[in-house]
GROMACS .gro file of N, CA and C in nm:
model
  468
    1GLU      N    1  -2.729  -1.960  -0.510
    1GLU     CA    2  -2.725  -1.925  -0.617
    1GLU      C    3  -2.615  -1.811  -0.665
    2ASN      N    4  -2.641  -1.693  -0.577
    2ASN     CA    5  -2.534  -1.592  -0.603
    2ASN      C    6  -2.376  -1.637  -0.582
    3GLN      N    7  -2.373  -1.738  -0.507
    3GLN     CA    8  -2.214  -1.799  -0.493
    3GLN      C    9  -2.179  -1.899  -0.553
    4ARG      N   10  -2.265  -1.935  -0.655
    4ARG     CA   11  -2.231  -2.051  -0.738
    4ARG      C   12  -2.271  -1.969  -0.903
    5PRO      N   13  -2.177  -1.863  -0.966
    5PRO     CA   14  -2.227  -1.800  -1.053
    5PRO      C   15  -2.252  -1.885  -1.185
    6LYS      N   16  -2.372  -1.859  -1.225
    6LYS     CA   17  -2.426  -1.959  -1.365
    6LYS      C   18  -2.330  -1.919  -1.477
    7VAL      N   19  -2.269  -1.786  -1.512
    7VAL     CA   20  -2.194  -1.753  -1.595
    7VAL      C   21  -2.076  -1.811  -1.611
    8GLY      N   22  -2.016  -1.895  -1.487
    8GLY     CA   23  -1.881  -1.942  -1.469
    8GLY      C   24  -1.810  -1.828  -1.395
    9CYS      N   25  -1.678  -1.894  -1.356
    9CYS     CA   26  -1.614  -1.822  -1.250
    9CYS      C   27  -1.527  -1.726  -1.305
   10GLY      N   28  -1.504  -1.726  -1.448
   10GLY     CA   29  -1.435  -1.665  -1.508
   10GLY      C   30  -1.489  -1.525  -1.579
   11LYS      N   31  -1.654  -1.518  -1.553
   11LYS     CA   32  -1.728  -1.416  -1.630
   11LYS      C   33  -1.799  -1.360  -1.502
   12ALA      N   34  -1.842  -1.371  -1.394
   12ALA     CA   35  -1.929  -1.312  -1.309
   12ALA      C   36  -1.839  -1.206  -1.250
   13ARG      N   37  -1.914  -1.105  -1.161
   13ARG     CA   38  -1.855  -1.018  -1.067
   13ARG      C   39  -1.829  -1.077  -0.934
   14PHE      N   40  -1.734  -1.014  -0.857
   14PHE     CA   41  -1.669  -1.053  -0.764
   14PHE      C   42  -1.631  -1.005  -0.666
   15LEU      N   43  -1.623  -1.007  -0.557
   15LEU     CA   44  -1.567  -0.948  -0.424
   15LEU      C   45  -1.448  -1.023  -0.356
   16ILE      N   46  -1.338  -1.019  -0.387
   16ILE     CA   47  -1.251  -1.096  -0.311
   16ILE      C   48  -1.215  -1.027  -0.195
   17LEU      N   49  -1.219  -1.121  -0.082
   17LEU     CA   50  -1.211  -1.069   0.025
   17LEU      C   51  -1.094  -1.121   0.113
   18GLU      N   52  -0.994  -1.041   0.180
   18GLU     CA   53  -0.919  -1.095   0.246
   18GLU      C   54  -0.913  -1.080   0.403
   19LEU      N   55  -0.878  -1.157   0.489
   19LEU     CA   56  -0.905  -1.154   0.615
   19LEU      C   57  -0.760  -1.084   0.691
   20ALA      N   58  -0.682  -1.089   0.637
   20ALA     CA   59  -0.573  -1.011   0.712
   20ALA      C   60  -0.581  -0.881   0.647
   21ARG      N   61  -0.530  -0.787   0.741
   21ARG     CA   62  -0.543  -0.632   0.738
   21ARG      C   63  -0.396  -0.578   0.633
   22GLN      N   64  -0.409  -0.511   0.536
   22GLN     CA   65  -0.319  -0.493   0.459
   22GLN      C   66  -0.256  -0.336   0.516
   23ASP      N   67  -0.284  -0.277   0.598
   23ASP     CA   68  -0.237  -0.153   0.670
   23ASP      C   69  -0.117  -0.189   0.799
   24GLY      N   70  -0.071  -0.308   0.768
   24GLY     CA   71   0.036  -0.361   0.858
   24GLY      C   72   0.004  -0.392   1.015
   25LYS      N   73  -0.128  -0.378   1.028
   25LYS     CA   74  -0.150  -0.430   1.180
   25LYS      C   75  -0.196  -0.555   1.187
   26THR      N   76  -0.138  -0.625   1.126
   26THR     CA   77  -0.160  -0.818   1.170
   26THR      C   78  -0.060  -0.847   1.269
   27GLY      N   79  -0.107  -0.930   1.356
   27GLY     CA   80  -0.029  -0.992   1.439
   27GLY      C   81  -0.043  -1.130   1.484
   28ARG      N   82  -0.015  -1.169   1.593
   28ARG     CA   83  -0.022  -1.297   1.648
   28ARG      C   84  -0.127  -1.296   1.779
   29ILE      N   85  -0.214  -1.376   1.814
   29ILE     CA   86  -0.247  -1.384   1.933
   29ILE      C   87  -0.180  -1.409   2.047
   30GLY      N   88  -0.147  -1.356   2.162
   30GLY     CA   89  -0.050  -1.396   2.238
   30GLY      C   90  -0.002  -1.255   2.306
   31LYS      N   91   0.114  -1.238   2.294
   31LYS     CA   92   0.175  -1.107   2.349
   31LYS      C   93   0.105  -0.973   2.337
   32GLU      N   94   0.064  -0.965   2.184
   32GLU     CA   95   0.008  -0.844   2.112
   32GLU      C   96  -0.090  -0.875   2.002
   33ILE      N   97  -0.204  -0.831   2.049
   33ILE     CA   98  -0.304  -0.863   1.944
   33ILE      C   99  -0.335  -0.755   1.846
   34HIS      N  100  -0.321  -0.733   1.691
   34HIS     CA  101  -0.346  -0.629   1.603
   34HIS      C  102  -0.466  -0.668   1.551
   35GLY      N  103  -0.549  -0.604   1.514
   35GLY     CA  104  -0.695  -0.626   1.439
   35GLY      C  105  -0.780  -0.656   1.536
   36PHE      N  106  -0.884  -0.733   1.537
   36PHE     CA  107  -0.982  -0.750   1.613
   36PHE      C  108  -1.044  -0.889   1.623
   37GLY      N  109  -1.146  -0.938   1.694
   37GLY     CA  110  -1.196  -1.062   1.747
   37GLY      C  111  -1.255  -1.108   1.620
   38LEU      N  112  -1.255  -1.265   1.661
   38LEU     CA  113  -1.305  -1.344   1.542
   38LEU      C  114  -1.487  -1.326   1.537
   39GLY      N  115  -1.572  -1.277   1.620
   39GLY     CA  116  -1.667  -1.205   1.586
   39GLY      C  117  -1.699  -1.136   1.510
   40ALA      N  118  -1.612  -1.017   1.542
   40ALA     CA  119  -1.615  -0.905   1.456
   40ALA      C  120  -1.562  -0.914   1.341
   41GLN      N  121  -1.480  -1.030   1.298
   41GLN     CA  122  -1.446  -1.049   1.143
   41GLN      C  123  -1.560  -1.115   1.097
   42MET      N  124  -1.610  -1.182   1.136
   42MET     CA  125  -1.717  -1.268   1.092
   42MET      C  126  -1.848  -1.178   1.044
   43HIS      N  127  -1.875  -1.088   1.139
   43HIS     CA  128  -1.957  -0.974   1.122
   43HIS      C  129  -1.945  -0.883   0.976
   44VAL      N  130  -1.781  -0.865   0.963
   44VAL     CA  131  -1.722  -0.819   0.846
   44VAL      C  132  -1.781  -0.882   0.712
   45VAL      N  133  -1.722  -1.031   0.739
   45VAL     CA  134  -1.765  -1.119   0.628
   45VAL      C  135  -1.915  -1.115   0.603
   46SER      N  136  -2.007  -1.107   0.714
   46SER     CA  137  -2.140  -1.100   0.663
   46SER      C  138  -2.158  -0.973   0.577
   47VAL      N  139  -2.144  -0.833   0.621
   47VAL     CA  140  -2.122  -0.724   0.584
   47VAL      C  141  -2.087  -0.740   0.440
   48ALA      N  142  -1.967  -0.785   0.400
   48ALA     CA  143  -1.903  -0.816   0.260
   48ALA      C  144  -2.008  -0.914   0.186
   49LEU      N  145  -2.085  -1.018   0.245
   49LEU     CA  146  -2.165  -1.071   0.153
   49LEU      C  147  -2.293  -0.993   0.150
   50SER      N  148  -2.344  -0.925   0.221
   50SER     CA  149  -2.470  -0.834   0.202
   50SER      C  150  -2.416  -0.758   0.057
   51TYR      N  151  -2.302  -0.690   0.094
   51TYR     CA  152  -2.254  -0.599  -0.005
   51TYR      C  153  -2.266  -0.685  -0.165
   52ALA      N  154  -2.192  -0.815  -0.154
   52ALA     CA  155  -2.190  -0.888  -0.307
   52ALA      C  156  -2.336  -0.893  -0.310
   53LEU      N  157  -2.411  -0.950  -0.257
   53LEU     CA  158  -2.555  -0.978  -0.304
   53LEU      C  159  -2.623  -0.872  -0.353
   54ALA      N  160  -2.592  -0.745  -0.275
   54ALA     CA  161  -2.668  -0.625  -0.328
   54ALA      C  162  -2.631  -0.586  -0.472
   55THR      N  163  -2.491  -0.627  -0.506
   55THR     CA  164  -2.448  -0.574  -0.627
   55THR      C  165  -2.423  -0.649  -0.710
   56GLY      N  166  -2.475  -0.792  -0.696
   56GLY     CA  167  -2.470  -0.897  -0.805
   56GLY      C  168  -2.325  -0.944  -0.820
   57ARG      N  169  -2.259  -0.948  -0.706
   57ARG     CA  170  -2.088  -1.044  -0.690
   57ARG      C  171  -2.124  -1.154  -0.633
   58THR      N  172  -2.014  -1.210  -0.664
   58THR     CA  173  -1.989  -1.337  -0.557
   58THR      C  174  -1.883  -1.312  -0.497
   59LEU      N  175  -1.906  -1.339  -0.361
   59LEU     CA  176  -1.791  -1.323  -0.265
   59LEU      C  177  -1.716  -1.447  -0.266
   60VAL      N  178  -1.570  -1.410  -0.277
   60VAL     CA  179  -1.472  -1.502  -0.251
   60VAL      C  180  -1.363  -1.483  -0.154
   61THR      N  181  -1.284  -1.569  -0.080
   61THR     CA  182  -1.216  -1.507   0.028
   61THR      C  183  -1.093  -1.565  -0.052
   62ARG      N  184  -0.975  -1.496  -0.020
   62ARG     CA  185  -0.834  -1.515  -0.062
   62ARG      C  186  -0.789  -1.663  -0.050
   63ASP      N  187  -0.725  -1.738  -0.177
   63ASP     CA  188  -0.686  -1.883  -0.158
   63ASP      C  189  -0.541  -1.862  -0.046
   64THR      N  190  -0.463  -1.776  -0.052
   64THR     CA  191  -0.360  -1.747   0.049
   64THR      C  192  -0.378  -1.629   0.106
   65ASP      N  193  -0.388  -1.635   0.265
   65ASP     CA  194  -0.408  -1.508   0.331
   65ASP      C  195  -0.285  -1.492   0.402
   66ASN      N  196  -0.301  -1.429   0.523
   66ASN     CA  197  -0.229  -1.423   0.654
   66ASN      C  198  -0.315  -1.394   0.762
   67TRP      N  199  -0.431  -1.463   0.783
   67TRP     CA  200  -0.517  -1.463   0.889
   67TRP      C  201  -0.457  -1.509   0.989
   68TRP      N  202  -0.469  -1.418   1.106
   68TRP     CA  203  -0.391  -1.413   1.221
   68TRP      C  204  -0.453  -1.523   1.305
   69TYR      N  205  -0.582  -1.577   1.291
   69TYR     CA  206  -0.614  -1.699   1.341
   69TYR      C  207  -0.563  -1.829   1.306
   70THR      N  208  -0.461  -1.836   1.198
   70THR     CA  209  -0.425  -1.934   1.144
   70THR      C  210  -0.251  -1.931   1.184
   71ASP      N  211  -0.226  -2.069   1.172
   71ASP     CA  212  -0.075  -2.093   1.178
   71ASP      C  213  -0.046  -2.155   1.058
   72ALA      N  214   0.064  -2.129   0.993
   72ALA     CA  215   0.136  -2.164   0.911
   72ALA      C  216   0.176  -2.324   0.896
   73ASN      N  217   0.214  -2.363   0.993
   73ASN     CA  218   0.261  -2.488   1.018
   73ASN      C  219   0.143  -2.581   1.020
   74ASP      N  220   0.023  -2.575   1.056
   74ASP     CA  221  -0.105  -2.625   1.073
   74ASP      C  222  -0.184  -2.602   0.933
   75CYS      N  223  -0.149  -2.481   0.852
   75CYS     CA  224  -0.247  -2.462   0.749
   75CYS      C  225  -0.169  -2.348   0.659
   76PRO      N  226  -0.090  -2.395   0.571
   76PRO     CA  227   0.003  -2.310   0.484
   76PRO      C  228  -0.044  -2.179   0.434
   77SER      N  229  -0.186  -2.222   0.378
   77SER     CA  230  -0.264  -2.115   0.304
   77SER      C  231  -0.300  -1.976   0.387
   78ARG      N  232  -0.309  -1.997   0.517
   78ARG     CA  233  -0.357  -1.915   0.630
   78ARG      C  234  -0.476  -1.872   0.593
   79SER      N  235  -0.571  -1.922   0.537
   79SER     CA  236  -0.673  -1.841   0.487
   79SER      C  237  -0.806  -1.903   0.560
   80PHE      N  238  -0.920  -1.859   0.520
   80PHE     CA  239  -1.059  -1.868   0.570
   80PHE      C  240  -1.114  -2.006   0.575
   81THR      N  241  -1.033  -2.104   0.445
   81THR     CA  242  -1.049  -2.240   0.439
   81THR      C  243  -0.973  -2.329   0.521
   82CYS      N  244  -0.897  -2.257   0.623
   82CYS     CA  245  -0.826  -2.335   0.690
   82CYS      C  246  -0.954  -2.399   0.807
   83TYR      N  247  -1.042  -2.337   0.824
   83TYR     CA  248  -1.153  -2.378   0.936
   83TYR      C  249  -1.261  -2.383   0.901
   84TYR      N  250  -1.302  -2.312   0.769
   84TYR     CA  251  -1.451  -2.328   0.719
   84TYR      C  252  -1.452  -2.332   0.561
   85LYS      N  253  -1.543  -2.422   0.526
   85LYS     CA  254  -1.593  -2.466   0.411
   85LYS      C  255  -1.573  -2.328   0.313
   86PRO      N  256  -1.549  -2.364   0.173
   86PRO     CA  257  -1.526  -2.217   0.096
   86PRO      C  258  -1.687  -2.163   0.093
   87ILE      N  259  -1.680  -2.073   0.085
   87ILE     CA  260  -1.805  -1.982   0.056
   87ILE      C  261  -1.874  -1.975  -0.114
   88SER      N  262  -1.801  -2.013  -0.175
   88SER     CA  263  -1.817  -1.993  -0.333
   88SER      C  264  -1.768  -2.132  -0.381
   89SER      N  265  -1.820  -2.145  -0.500
   89SER     CA  266  -1.782  -2.261  -0.579
   89SER      C  267  -1.677  -2.236  -0.644
   90CYS      N  268  -1.640  -2.078  -0.682
   90CYS     CA  269  -1.529  -2.021  -0.743
   90CYS      C  270  -1.420  -2.009  -0.640
   91THR      N  271  -1.293  -1.989  -0.701
   91THR     CA  272  -1.165  -1.946  -0.589
   91THR      C  273  -1.110  -1.813  -0.659
   92GLU      N  274  -1.036  -1.763  -0.553
   92GLU     CA  275  -0.942  -1.648  -0.593
   92GLU      C  276  -0.888  -1.691  -0.760
   93ALA      N  277  -0.822  -1.839  -0.748
   93ALA     CA  278  -0.773  -1.861  -0.866
   93ALA      C  279  -0.821  -1.845  -0.988
   94ASP      N  280  -0.953  -1.896  -0.984
   94ASP     CA  281  -1.046  -1.914  -1.097
   94ASP      C  282  -1.063  -1.762  -1.128
   95VAL      N  283  -1.097  -1.681  -1.059
   95VAL     CA  284  -1.130  -1.532  -1.088
   95VAL      C  285  -1.003  -1.482  -1.149
   96MET      N  286  -0.879  -1.493  -1.105
   96MET     CA  287  -0.775  -1.442  -1.167
   96MET      C  288  -0.747  -1.490  -1.284
   97ARG      N  289  -0.762  -1.608  -1.324
   97ARG     CA  290  -0.751  -1.684  -1.447
   97ARG      C  291  -0.857  -1.605  -1.552
   98GLY      N  292  -0.986  -1.571  -1.498
   98GLY     CA  293  -1.083  -1.516  -1.621
   98GLY      C  294  -1.039  -1.364  -1.635
   99LEU      N  295  -0.983  -1.298  -1.526
   99LEU     CA  296  -0.941  -1.180  -1.543
   99LEU      C  297  -0.807  -1.158  -1.650
  100GLU      N  298  -0.696  -1.289  -1.649
  100GLU     CA  299  -0.611  -1.265  -1.724
  100GLU      C  300  -0.632  -1.283  -1.885
  101ALA      N  301  -0.734  -1.383  -1.900
  101ALA     CA  302  -0.810  -1.394  -2.024
  101ALA      C  303  -0.870  -1.256  -2.102
  102GLU      N  304  -0.916  -1.167  -2.009
  102GLU     CA  305  -0.975  -1.042  -2.075
  102GLU      C  306  -0.882  -0.961  -2.130
  103ALA      N  307  -0.916  -0.897  -2.264
  103ALA     CA  308  -0.833  -0.834  -2.347
  103ALA      C  309  -0.856  -0.675  -2.266
  104GLY      N  310  -0.736  -0.620  -2.256
  104GLY     CA  311  -0.754  -0.459  -2.175
  104GLY      C  312  -0.697  -0.486  -2.026
  105TRP      N  313  -0.709  -0.616  -1.972
  105TRP     CA  314  -0.686  -0.609  -1.839
  105TRP      C  315  -0.548  -0.549  -1.815
  106LYS      N  316  -0.536  -0.467  -1.712
  106LYS     CA  317  -0.413  -0.413  -1.655
  106LYS      C  318  -0.331  -0.482  -1.568
  107GLY      N  319  -0.384  -0.618  -1.508
  107GLY     CA  320  -0.304  -0.655  -1.430
  107GLY      C  321  -0.310  -0.624  -1.278
  108GLU      N  322  -0.407  -0.565  -1.246
  108GLU     CA  323  -0.429  -0.530  -1.095
  108GLU      C  324  -0.593  -0.520  -1.065
  109VAL      N  325  -0.607  -0.601  -0.959
  109VAL     CA  326  -0.741  -0.587  -0.898
  109VAL      C  327  -0.745  -0.476  -0.780
  110ARG      N  328  -0.835  -0.367  -0.822
  110ARG     CA  329  -0.823  -0.243  -0.767
  110ARG      C  330  -0.889  -0.281  -0.616
  111ARG      N  331  -0.860  -0.199  -0.515
  111ARG     CA  332  -0.950  -0.203  -0.377
  111ARG      C  333  -1.094  -0.157  -0.412
  112LEU      N  334  -1.183  -0.227  -0.322
  112LEU     CA  335  -1.310  -0.143  -0.299
  112LEU      C  336  -1.313   0.004  -0.263
  113SER      N  337  -1.399   0.063  -0.360
  113SER     CA  338  -1.420   0.213  -0.328
  113SER      C  339  -1.522   0.255  -0.395
  114ALA      N  340  -1.574   0.350  -0.348
  114ALA     CA  341  -1.698   0.447  -0.465
  114ALA      C  342  -1.637   0.461  -0.604
  115ALA      N  343  -1.523   0.470  -0.618
  115ALA     CA  344  -1.455   0.487  -0.777
  115ALA      C  345  -1.452   0.340  -0.836
  116THR      N  346  -1.466   0.232  -0.765
  116THR     CA  347  -1.442   0.092  -0.837
  116THR      C  348  -1.540   0.027  -0.842
  117GLN      N  349  -1.642   0.039  -0.804
  117GLN     CA  350  -1.780   0.009  -0.783
  117GLN      C  351  -1.815  -0.077  -0.920
  118GLU      N  352  -1.799  -0.029  -1.035
  118GLU     CA  353  -1.838  -0.082  -1.152
  118GLU      C  354  -1.719  -0.149  -1.195
  119ASP      N  355  -1.595  -0.175  -1.167
  119ASP     CA  356  -1.521  -0.282  -1.189
  119ASP      C  357  -1.566  -0.454  -1.186
  120ARG      N  358  -1.538  -0.518  -1.237
  120ARG     CA  359  -1.582  -0.661  -1.256
  120ARG      C  360  -1.557  -0.735  -1.118
  121VAL      N  361  -1.432  -0.698  -1.072
  121VAL     CA  362  -1.352  -0.779  -0.974
  121VAL      C  363  -1.300  -0.661  -0.906
  122VAL      N  364  -1.333  -0.666  -0.747
  122VAL     CA  365  -1.286  -0.589  -0.654
  122VAL      C  366  -1.218  -0.662  -0.537
  123LEU      N  367  -1.139  -0.600  -0.477
  123LEU     CA  368  -1.076  -0.639  -0.352
  123LEU      C  369  -1.088  -0.562  -0.228
  124SER      N  370  -1.118  -0.640  -0.095
  124SER     CA  371  -1.123  -0.567   0.013
  124SER      C  372  -1.056  -0.643   0.109
  125ASP      N  373  -1.002  -0.549   0.206
  125ASP     CA  374  -0.957  -0.622   0.339
  125ASP      C  375  -1.055  -0.644   0.428
  126CYS      N  376  -1.024  -0.653   0.543
  126CYS     CA  377  -1.150  -0.713   0.656
  126CYS      C  378  -1.206  -0.612   0.728
  127ARG      N  379  -1.147  -0.469   0.715
  127ARG     CA  380  -1.204  -0.352   0.766
  127ARG      C  381  -1.336  -0.297   0.747
  128LEU      N  382  -1.400  -0.277   0.844
  128LEU     CA  383  -1.569  -0.264   0.805
  128LEU      C  384  -1.574  -0.135   0.737
  129ASP      N  385  -1.479  -0.040   0.764
  129ASP     CA  386  -1.465   0.100   0.695
  129ASP      C  387  -1.502   0.109   0.546
  130ASN      N  388  -1.426   0.008   0.485
  130ASN     CA  389  -1.431  -0.024   0.332
  130ASN      C  390  -1.558  -0.017   0.315
  131PHE      N  391  -1.675  -0.074   0.372
  131PHE     CA  392  -1.773  -0.083   0.334
  131PHE      C  393  -1.875   0.055   0.373
  132LEU      N  394  -1.843   0.132   0.477
  132LEU     CA  395  -1.905   0.228   0.538
  132LEU      C  396  -1.880   0.337   0.442
  133ASN      N  397  -1.787   0.337   0.388
  133ASN     CA  398  -1.751   0.460   0.282
  133ASN      C  399  -1.787   0.420   0.140
  134LEU      N  400  -1.882   0.348   0.141
  134LEU     CA  401  -1.967   0.339   0.004
  134LEU      C  402  -2.090   0.384   0.005
  135PRO      N  403  -2.134   0.388  -0.105
  135PRO     CA  404  -2.290   0.474  -0.116
  135PRO      C  405  -2.399   0.396  -0.010
  136LYS      N  406  -2.439   0.472   0.040
  136LYS     CA  407  -2.564   0.459   0.161
  136LYS      C  408  -2.645   0.311   0.131
  137GLU      N  409  -2.663   0.277   0.012
  137GLU     CA  410  -2.783   0.178  -0.021
  137GLU      C  411  -2.694   0.076  -0.031
  138HIS      N  412  -2.571   0.048  -0.030
  138HIS     CA  413  -2.502  -0.063  -0.034
  138HIS      C  414  -2.391  -0.119   0.090
  139ARG      N  415  -2.433  -0.015   0.217
  139ARG     CA  416  -2.356  -0.028   0.313
  139ARG      C  417  -2.400  -0.161   0.416
  140THR      N  418  -2.510  -0.161   0.414
  140THR     CA  419  -2.574  -0.279   0.496
  140THR      C  420  -2.688  -0.308   0.459
  141ASP      N  421  -2.694  -0.361   0.338
  141ASP     CA  422  -2.793  -0.422   0.260
  141ASP      C  423  -2.811  -0.566   0.343
  142VAL      N  424  -2.964  -0.595   0.327
  142VAL     CA  425  -3.017  -0.718   0.397
  142VAL      C  426  -3.091  -0.774   0.251
  143PRO      N  427  -3.062  -0.918   0.247
  143PRO     CA  428  -3.149  -0.959   0.134
  143PRO      C  429  -3.279  -0.952   0.157
  144SER      N  430  -3.374  -0.939   0.069
  144SER     CA  431  -3.524  -0.931   0.086
  144SER      C  432  -3.596  -1.058   0.171
  145GLN      N  433  -3.517  -1.162   0.131
  145GLN     CA  434  -3.614  -1.292   0.187
  145GLN      C  435  -3.558  -1.312   0.343
  146PHE      N  436  -3.454  -1.220   0.380
  146PHE     CA  437  -3.413  -1.208   0.533
  146PHE      C  438  -3.456  -1.102   0.594
  147ALA      N  439  -3.547  -1.022   0.546
  147ALA     CA  440  -3.541  -0.865   0.586
  147ALA      C  441  -3.622  -0.874   0.753
  148SER      N  442  -3.708  -0.977   0.759
  148SER     CA  443  -3.739  -1.014   0.901
  148SER      C  444  -3.644  -1.017   0.999
  149ARG      N  445  -3.537  -1.051   0.948
  149ARG     CA  446  -3.435  -1.074   1.074
  149ARG      C  447  -3.342  -0.978   1.070
  150GLY      N  448  -3.350  -0.861   1.029
  150GLY     CA  449  -3.275  -0.721   1.037
  150GLY      C  450  -3.151  -0.756   0.993
  151LEU      N  451  -3.031  -0.651   1.042
  151LEU     CA  452  -2.916  -0.633   0.985
  151LEU      C  453  -2.833  -0.799   1.011
  152LEU      N  454  -2.847  -0.844   1.137
  152LEU     CA  455  -2.759  -0.978   1.135
  152LEU      C  456  -2.851  -1.081   1.088
  153TRP      N  457  -2.903  -1.103   0.949
  153TRP     CA  458  -2.976  -1.179   0.890
  153TRP      C  459  -2.922  -1.279   0.881
  154TRP      N  460  -2.765  -1.316   0.887
  154TRP     CA  461  -2.705  -1.409   0.853
  154TRP      C  462  -2.678  -1.514   0.962
  155ARG      N  463  -2.714  -1.484   1.073
  155ARG     CA  464  -2.695  -1.538   1.209
  155ARG      C  465  -2.843  -1.644   1.225
  156ALA      N  466  -2.820  -1.771   1.258
  156ALA     CA  467  -2.890  -1.889   1.244
  156ALA      C  468  -3.019  -1.838   1.359
   0.00000   0.00000   0.00000
């Protein structure tokens, strides 16, 4: 329900998640690895989803990314959807079209922080510390229907 907003992709609150790190520490698997493992990244995706659920946001991944587990020859978008189904009925392009139609929009999606939590749309890269620097009640939210499963509620 949260991942398919009833108000439409142009009006809902969103967290856009990019899997590439924007601090310049992306790289290739092989000679040198910058970043961290796939399991760690999926954990960050789960933390991002928990944050989105707790704050009434829909989580979307970048339409075009620079994810180091992808190869531009095999999947030019280098995004989450190279390997996985989309996690929302909305895309980043849908979100941006909605923002561009809003009066007063300044043309930039701000990074997730304590200061931007009230923004309708925020952006985060895959670093866990982006979420750990938020107020405590939003760091590790577990949806109530999955509380018995604990912090790793998303695992099967």
